[in-house]
């Protein structure tokens, strides 16, 4: 059974009974099926069990078990990262703002390849991807693409909502945090929702440029940001891969060529809340902190503005924050009658949640 991410919102989740978010996981990855297999059998099963973001999963597994990588694995990881980013930008972002779905914009994403990069580039950038890397603000001001249109609207949101230090962010954001195109925005506003969305634009542009230049099978000596290796082996023998949502790690113990222990650490694991400590307080994870910051204390209860308008804006920000985190599990929302004022409508694949949210099952 696929594990599920449980997000609840209501009173009692914070000290003093203030409304807050709680994030937990139900179920675990089915790695027990890999135990007592020889390494090659386990490698084959990894591709069957984790068939979404399969290139990243297989690369991390191969490195962990000291097996050969699949041909062109770096390029395949880059392409599947582009596919996942494309889904967020072309499907999720417009949905959060209630824009009409453009089904044509998603055509071809599933089969994205080196020969169809131009199609994705046109849908995201409405021009060469290099322009966004050279001057992202100028690109944003002029581009007629749907992602740029969404970003122009989000740019008007108060930047304090959703602002979390990048050091606490387990997503892909750390891969592009130092890019010069983001420097002005970060210096002015910190890592707001808007900045995280721009970071996704930057990585998409980097990947398109790198793939077009033939950097998919790069070496460790490559100096370009997107041209760095997408997988490797850590000192402790574990394998890692830079998957769409962040770094994925496979830790494997073998004895006489047989797997005796197998553990997968996904970016979502770092988003979960910790256990309740002896002082009665829980350790808050990245995602609950991000959602809480995006929601805004007191706004839902009408302390600062009208109930209806405030509620709608808060739900949009929470939905956009979830798209920024893009957890790698199906999401179930558990709302109290006081959480977000009422359970948001229109949440495909979720029991309740921000409008136009999506469920995702990859890493």
Coordinates of C-alpha atoms in Angstrom, one line a residue:
X1 CA 0.0 0.0 0.0
X2 CA 1.4 3.4 -1.0
X3 CA 2.2 5.6 2.0
X4 CA 0.2 8.8 2.4
X5 CA 1.1 12.2 3.6
X6 CA -1.5 13.4 6.2
X7 CA -1.8 17.2 6.6
X8 CA -4.2 18.4 9.3
X9 CA -5.1 22.0 10.3
X10 CA -6.9 23.2 13.4
X11 CA -6.6 24.4 16.9
X12 CA -4.3 22.6 19.4
X13 CA -1.5 22.0 16.9
X14 CA 0.6 24.8 18.4
X15 CA 1.4 25.8 22.0
X16 CA -1.4 27.8 23.5
X17 CA -4.0 26.2 21.3
X18 CA -3.3 28.5 18.3
X19 CA -4.4 27.1 14.9
X20 CA -1.6 25.4 13.1
X21 CA -0.7 22.6 10.7
X22 CA 0.5 19.1 11.4
X23 CA 2.2 16.9 8.9
X24 CA 2.7 13.1 9.3
X25 CA 3.0 10.0 7.1
X26 CA 0.9 7.0 7.2
X27 CA 2.6 3.8 5.9
X28 CA 6.2 3.3 4.7
X29 CA 7.9 2.6 1.5
X30 CA 7.6 -1.1 0.7
X31 CA 11.3 -1.9 0.9
X32 CA 10.7 -5.2 2.7
X33 CA 10.2 -6.8 -0.6
X34 CA 13.8 -6.2 -1.4
X35 CA 15.2 -8.0 1.6
X36 CA 16.9 -11.4 1.0
X37 CA 17.3 -10.7 -2.7
X38 CA 20.6 -10.7 -4.4
X39 CA 21.7 -7.3 -5.6
X40 CA 20.7 -7.7 -9.2
X41 CA 17.3 -9.0 -8.3
X42 CA 16.8 -6.1 -5.9
X43 CA 17.9 -3.7 -8.6
X44 CA 15.3 -5.1 -11.0
X45 CA 12.6 -4.8 -8.3
X46 CA 13.5 -1.2 -7.6
X47 CA 12.5 -0.3 -11.1
X48 CA 9.2 -2.1 -10.7
X49 CA 8.3 -0.8 -7.2
X50 CA 9.2 2.8 -7.8
X51 CA 8.3 3.4 -11.5
X52 CA 7.8 7.1 -11.2
X53 CA 11.0 9.2 -11.2
X54 CA 12.4 5.8 -12.0
X55 CA 15.7 7.1 -13.3
X56 CA 16.6 8.8 -10.0
X57 CA 15.4 5.8 -8.0
X58 CA 17.4 3.3 -10.1
X59 CA 20.5 5.5 -10.1
X60 CA 20.5 5.8 -6.3
X61 CA 19.9 2.1 -5.9
X62 CA 22.7 1.2 -8.3
X63 CA 25.1 3.4 -6.5
X64 CA 24.1 2.1 -3.1
X65 CA 24.6 -1.5 -4.2
X66 CA 27.7 -0.8 -6.2
X67 CA 26.2 -1.8 -9.5
X68 CA 26.6 -0.3 -13.0
X69 CA 24.5 2.7 -13.9
X70 CA 22.0 2.6 -16.7
X71 CA 23.2 4.2 -19.9
X72 CA 22.6 8.0 -20.1
X73 CA 21.2 7.9 -16.5
X74 CA 22.2 11.5 -15.8
X75 CA 20.3 12.7 -18.9
X76 CA 17.2 10.6 -18.0
X77 CA 17.2 12.1 -14.5
X78 CA 17.4 15.6 -15.9
X79 CA 14.5 14.9 -18.3
X80 CA 12.2 13.4 -15.6
X81 CA 13.1 16.4 -13.4
X82 CA 11.9 18.7 -16.2
X83 CA 8.7 16.7 -16.6
X84 CA 7.9 17.0 -12.9
X85 CA 8.7 20.8 -12.9
X86 CA 6.6 21.2 -16.0
X87 CA 3.6 19.6 -14.3
X88 CA 3.9 22.0 -11.3
X89 CA 4.3 25.1 -13.5
X90 CA 1.7 24.3 -16.2
X91 CA -0.9 22.4 -14.2
X92 CA -0.6 23.2 -10.5
X93 CA 0.2 26.9 -10.6
X94 CA -2.7 28.0 -12.8
X95 CA -5.0 25.7 -10.8
X96 CA -4.2 27.4 -7.6
X97 CA -5.3 30.7 -9.0
X98 CA -8.4 29.3 -10.5
X99 CA -7.3 29.7 -14.1
X100 CA -8.8 27.5 -16.8
X101 CA -6.8 24.4 -17.5
X102 CA -5.0 24.4 -20.8
X103 CA -4.8 20.7 -21.5
X104 CA -2.7 21.3 -24.6
X105 CA 0.1 22.7 -22.5
X106 CA 0.6 19.3 -20.9
X107 CA 0.7 17.3 -24.1
X108 CA 4.0 15.6 -24.7
X109 CA 5.3 16.0 -21.2
X110 CA 5.1 12.2 -20.5
X111 CA 7.3 11.5 -23.4
X112 CA 9.6 14.5 -23.1
X113 CA 12.9 13.9 -24.8
X114 CA 15.9 15.9 -26.2
X115 CA 14.0 16.3 -29.5
X116 CA 10.9 17.9 -27.8
X117 CA 12.7 20.3 -25.4
X118 CA 11.7 23.2 -27.6
X119 CA 8.0 22.5 -27.0
X120 CA 8.4 22.7 -23.2
X121 CA 10.6 25.7 -23.6
X122 CA 8.0 27.6 -25.6
X123 CA 5.2 26.7 -23.1
X124 CA 7.2 27.9 -20.1
X125 CA 9.4 30.7 -21.4
X126 CA 7.7 31.7 -24.7
X127 CA 11.2 32.2 -26.0
X128 CA 14.8 31.0 -25.3
X129 CA 15.3 29.7 -21.8
X130 CA 18.6 31.6 -21.7
X131 CA 16.7 34.9 -21.4
X132 CA 15.3 33.9 -18.0
X133 CA 18.8 33.1 -16.8
X134 CA 20.3 36.3 -18.0
X135 CA 17.6 38.6 -16.5
X136 CA 14.7 36.8 -14.8
X137 CA 12.9 40.0 -13.9
X138 CA 13.0 41.3 -17.5
X139 CA 11.8 37.9 -18.8
X140 CA 8.9 37.9 -16.2
X141 CA 7.8 41.4 -17.2
X142 CA 7.4 40.5 -20.9
X143 CA 6.8 36.8 -21.3
X144 CA 3.3 35.8 -22.5
X145 CA 3.5 32.3 -21.1
X146 CA 1.1 30.9 -18.5
X147 CA 3.8 30.4 -15.8
X148 CA 5.0 34.0 -16.2
X149 CA 1.3 35.1 -15.9
X150 CA 1.0 33.2 -12.6
X151 CA 4.2 34.6 -11.3
X152 CA 3.2 38.2 -12.1
X153 CA 0.1 37.7 -9.9
X154 CA 2.0 36.0 -7.1
X155 CA 4.5 38.9 -7.2
X156 CA 1.8 41.1 -5.7
X157 CA 1.3 38.9 -2.7
X158 CA 2.9 40.0 0.6
X159 CA 6.4 38.5 0.6
X160 CA 6.4 37.7 4.3
X161 CA 3.9 34.8 3.7
X162 CA 5.7 31.6 3.2
X163 CA 9.2 33.0 4.0
X164 CA 11.4 30.1 5.3
X165 CA 15.2 30.0 5.3
X166 CA 16.6 28.0 2.5
X167 CA 18.8 26.1 4.9
X168 CA 15.7 24.4 6.2
X169 CA 14.4 23.6 2.7
X170 CA 14.8 19.9 1.7
X171 CA 13.5 20.5 -1.8
X172 CA 15.4 21.1 -5.1
X173 CA 15.7 24.8 -4.1
X174 CA 19.2 24.3 -2.7
X175 CA 20.5 23.3 -6.1
X176 CA 19.8 26.8 -7.5
X177 CA 19.9 29.0 -4.4
X178 CA 23.2 30.6 -5.4
X179 CA 22.2 31.4 -8.9
X180 CA 22.9 35.1 -9.8
X181 CA 19.4 35.6 -11.3
X182 CA 17.8 35.1 -7.9
X183 CA 20.2 37.2 -5.9
X184 CA 18.2 40.5 -6.1
X185 CA 14.9 38.8 -5.1
X186 CA 16.4 36.9 -2.2
X187 CA 18.3 40.0 -0.9
X188 CA 15.1 42.0 -1.0
X189 CA 12.5 39.5 0.2
X190 CA 14.2 36.3 1.4
X191 CA 12.9 32.9 0.4
X192 CA 9.2 33.7 0.0
X193 CA 6.8 31.7 -2.1
X194 CA 7.5 33.9 -5.0
X195 CA 11.3 33.3 -4.7
X196 CA 10.7 29.5 -4.5
X197 CA 8.6 29.7 -7.7
X198 CA 11.3 31.6 -9.4
X199 CA 13.8 29.0 -8.3
X200 CA 11.8 26.4 -10.3
X201 CA 11.9 28.6 -13.4
X202 CA 15.7 28.8 -13.0
X203 CA 16.2 25.1 -12.7
X204 CA 14.0 24.4 -15.7
X205 CA 16.0 26.9 -17.7
X206 CA 19.3 25.5 -16.6
X207 CA 18.2 21.9 -17.5
X208 CA 17.0 22.9 -20.9
X209 CA 20.3 24.8 -21.6
X210 CA 22.4 21.9 -20.3
X211 CA 20.5 19.2 -22.2
X212 CA 20.7 21.2 -25.4
X213 CA 24.4 21.6 -25.0
X214 CA 24.8 17.8 -24.5
X215 CA 25.6 18.1 -20.7
X216 CA 23.4 15.2 -19.7
X217 CA 26.3 12.8 -19.3
X218 CA 28.6 15.3 -17.5
X219 CA 31.5 14.5 -15.2
X220 CA 32.2 15.8 -11.8
X221 CA 34.6 18.4 -13.3
X222 CA 31.8 20.2 -15.2
X223 CA 31.4 23.7 -13.7
X224 CA 27.9 24.5 -14.9
X225 CA 25.2 24.3 -12.2
X226 CA 22.9 22.0 -14.1
X227 CA 25.8 20.0 -15.5
X228 CA 26.9 18.6 -12.2
X229 CA 26.4 14.8 -11.7
X230 CA 22.8 13.9 -10.8
X231 CA 23.8 10.8 -8.7
X232 CA 26.7 9.4 -6.7
X233 CA 27.9 7.3 -3.9
X234 CA 28.4 8.7 -0.4
X235 CA 31.2 7.8 2.0
X236 CA 29.0 5.5 4.0
X237 CA 28.2 3.4 0.9
X238 CA 24.7 4.9 0.4
X239 CA 23.6 6.0 -3.1
X240 CA 22.1 9.4 -3.8
X241 CA 20.4 11.0 -6.8
X242 CA 19.2 14.6 -7.4
X243 CA 15.6 13.8 -8.1
X244 CA 12.9 16.3 -9.1
X245 CA 12.0 17.3 -5.6
X246 CA 15.4 17.1 -3.9
X247 CA 18.1 14.6 -3.0
X248 CA 17.0 11.0 -2.8
X249 CA 19.1 8.5 -0.8
X250 CA 19.1 4.7 -0.8
X251 CA 20.9 3.0 2.1
X252 CA 21.5 -0.7 1.5
X253 CA 23.3 -3.3 3.6
X254 CA 24.4 -6.5 1.8
X255 CA 25.9 -9.8 3.1
X256 CA 27.2 -12.3 0.7
X257 CA 25.6 -10.4 -2.2
X258 CA 22.2 -10.5 -0.5
X259 CA 20.3 -7.5 0.7
X260 CA 19.8 -7.6 4.5
X261 CA 18.6 -4.0 5.0
X262 CA 17.2 -1.4 2.6
X263 CA 16.1 2.1 3.5
X264 CA 15.0 4.9 1.2
X265 CA 15.1 8.5 2.4
X266 CA 13.1 10.9 0.2
X267 CA 12.9 14.7 0.3
X268 CA 9.5 14.4 1.9
X269 CA 10.9 12.6 4.9
X270 CA 12.6 15.9 5.9
X271 CA 9.2 17.7 5.6
X272 CA 7.5 15.6 8.3
X273 CA 6.9 16.8 11.9
X274 CA 8.9 15.0 14.5
X275 CA 7.7 13.2 17.6
X276 CA 6.4 15.0 20.6
X277 CA 9.2 15.6 23.1
X278 CA 9.2 15.2 26.9
X279 CA 8.1 18.9 27.2
X280 CA 4.9 18.1 25.3
X281 CA 5.9 20.0 22.2
X282 CA 6.4 18.4 18.8
X283 CA 9.4 19.1 16.5
X284 CA 8.0 21.0 13.6
X285 CA 9.0 19.9 10.1
X286 CA 9.6 22.0 7.0
X287 CA 6.2 21.6 5.5
X288 CA 4.1 22.5 8.5
X289 CA 6.3 25.6 9.0
X290 CA 5.9 26.5 5.3
X291 CA 2.1 26.0 5.3
X292 CA 1.7 27.9 8.5
X293 CA 3.7 30.8 7.3
X294 CA 1.9 30.9 4.0
X295 CA -1.5 30.8 5.7
X296 CA -0.8 33.7 8.0
X297 CA -1.8 33.8 11.6
X298 CA -5.2 35.3 12.4
X299 CA -6.2 36.0 8.8
X300 CA -8.6 33.1 8.4
X301 CA -10.4 34.2 11.5
X302 CA -11.1 37.7 10.1
X303 CA -8.8 39.5 12.6
X304 CA -7.4 41.8 9.9
X305 CA -9.9 41.7 7.0
X306 CA -13.1 40.3 5.7
X307 CA -13.7 36.6 6.4
X308 CA -14.4 35.5 2.8
X309 CA -11.7 37.4 1.1
X310 CA -9.1 36.6 3.7
X311 CA -10.0 32.9 3.6
X312 CA -9.7 32.7 -0.1
X313 CA -6.3 34.4 -0.2
X314 CA -5.0 32.2 2.6
X315 CA -6.2 29.0 0.8
X316 CA -4.4 30.1 -2.4
X317 CA -1.2 30.7 -0.5
X318 CA -1.4 27.4 1.3
X319 CA -2.1 25.6 -2.0
X320 CA 0.9 27.4 -3.7
X321 CA 3.1 26.6 -0.7
X322 CA 2.2 22.9 -1.1
X323 CA 3.1 23.1 -4.8
X324 CA 6.5 24.7 -3.8
X325 CA 7.2 21.7 -1.5
X326 CA 5.6 19.3 -4.0
X327 CA 5.7 16.3 -1.6
X328 CA 6.4 12.9 -3.2
X329 CA 3.3 11.2 -1.7
X330 CA -0.4 11.3 -2.2
X331 CA -1.8 14.0 0.2
X332 CA -4.8 13.6 2.5
X333 CA -6.1 16.8 4.1
X334 CA -7.8 16.6 7.5
X335 CA -9.5 19.9 8.3
X336 CA -11.4 20.7 11.5
X337 CA -14.4 23.0 11.1
X338 CA -12.2 25.8 12.3
X339 CA -9.3 25.0 10.0
X340 CA -9.0 27.4 7.0
X341 CA -12.5 28.5 8.0
X342 CA -14.0 25.6 6.0
X343 CA -12.7 22.7 4.0
X344 CA -11.6 24.1 0.6
X345 CA -13.5 22.9 -2.4
X346 CA -12.2 21.3 -5.6
X347 CA -9.3 19.1 -4.5
X348 CA -8.7 16.2 -6.9
X349 CA -7.2 13.1 -5.3
X350 CA -7.4 14.6 -1.8
X351 CA -10.1 14.3 0.9
X352 CA -9.9 18.0 1.4
X353 CA -7.4 20.7 0.7
X354 CA -6.4 23.9 -1.2
X355 CA -8.3 24.4 -4.5
X356 CA -6.9 22.7 -7.5
X357 CA -4.3 20.8 -5.4
X358 CA -2.8 17.6 -6.8
X359 CA -1.6 14.3 -5.5
X360 CA 1.9 13.2 -6.4
X361 CA 3.6 9.9 -5.9
X362 CA 7.2 10.3 -7.0
X363 CA 10.4 11.6 -5.6

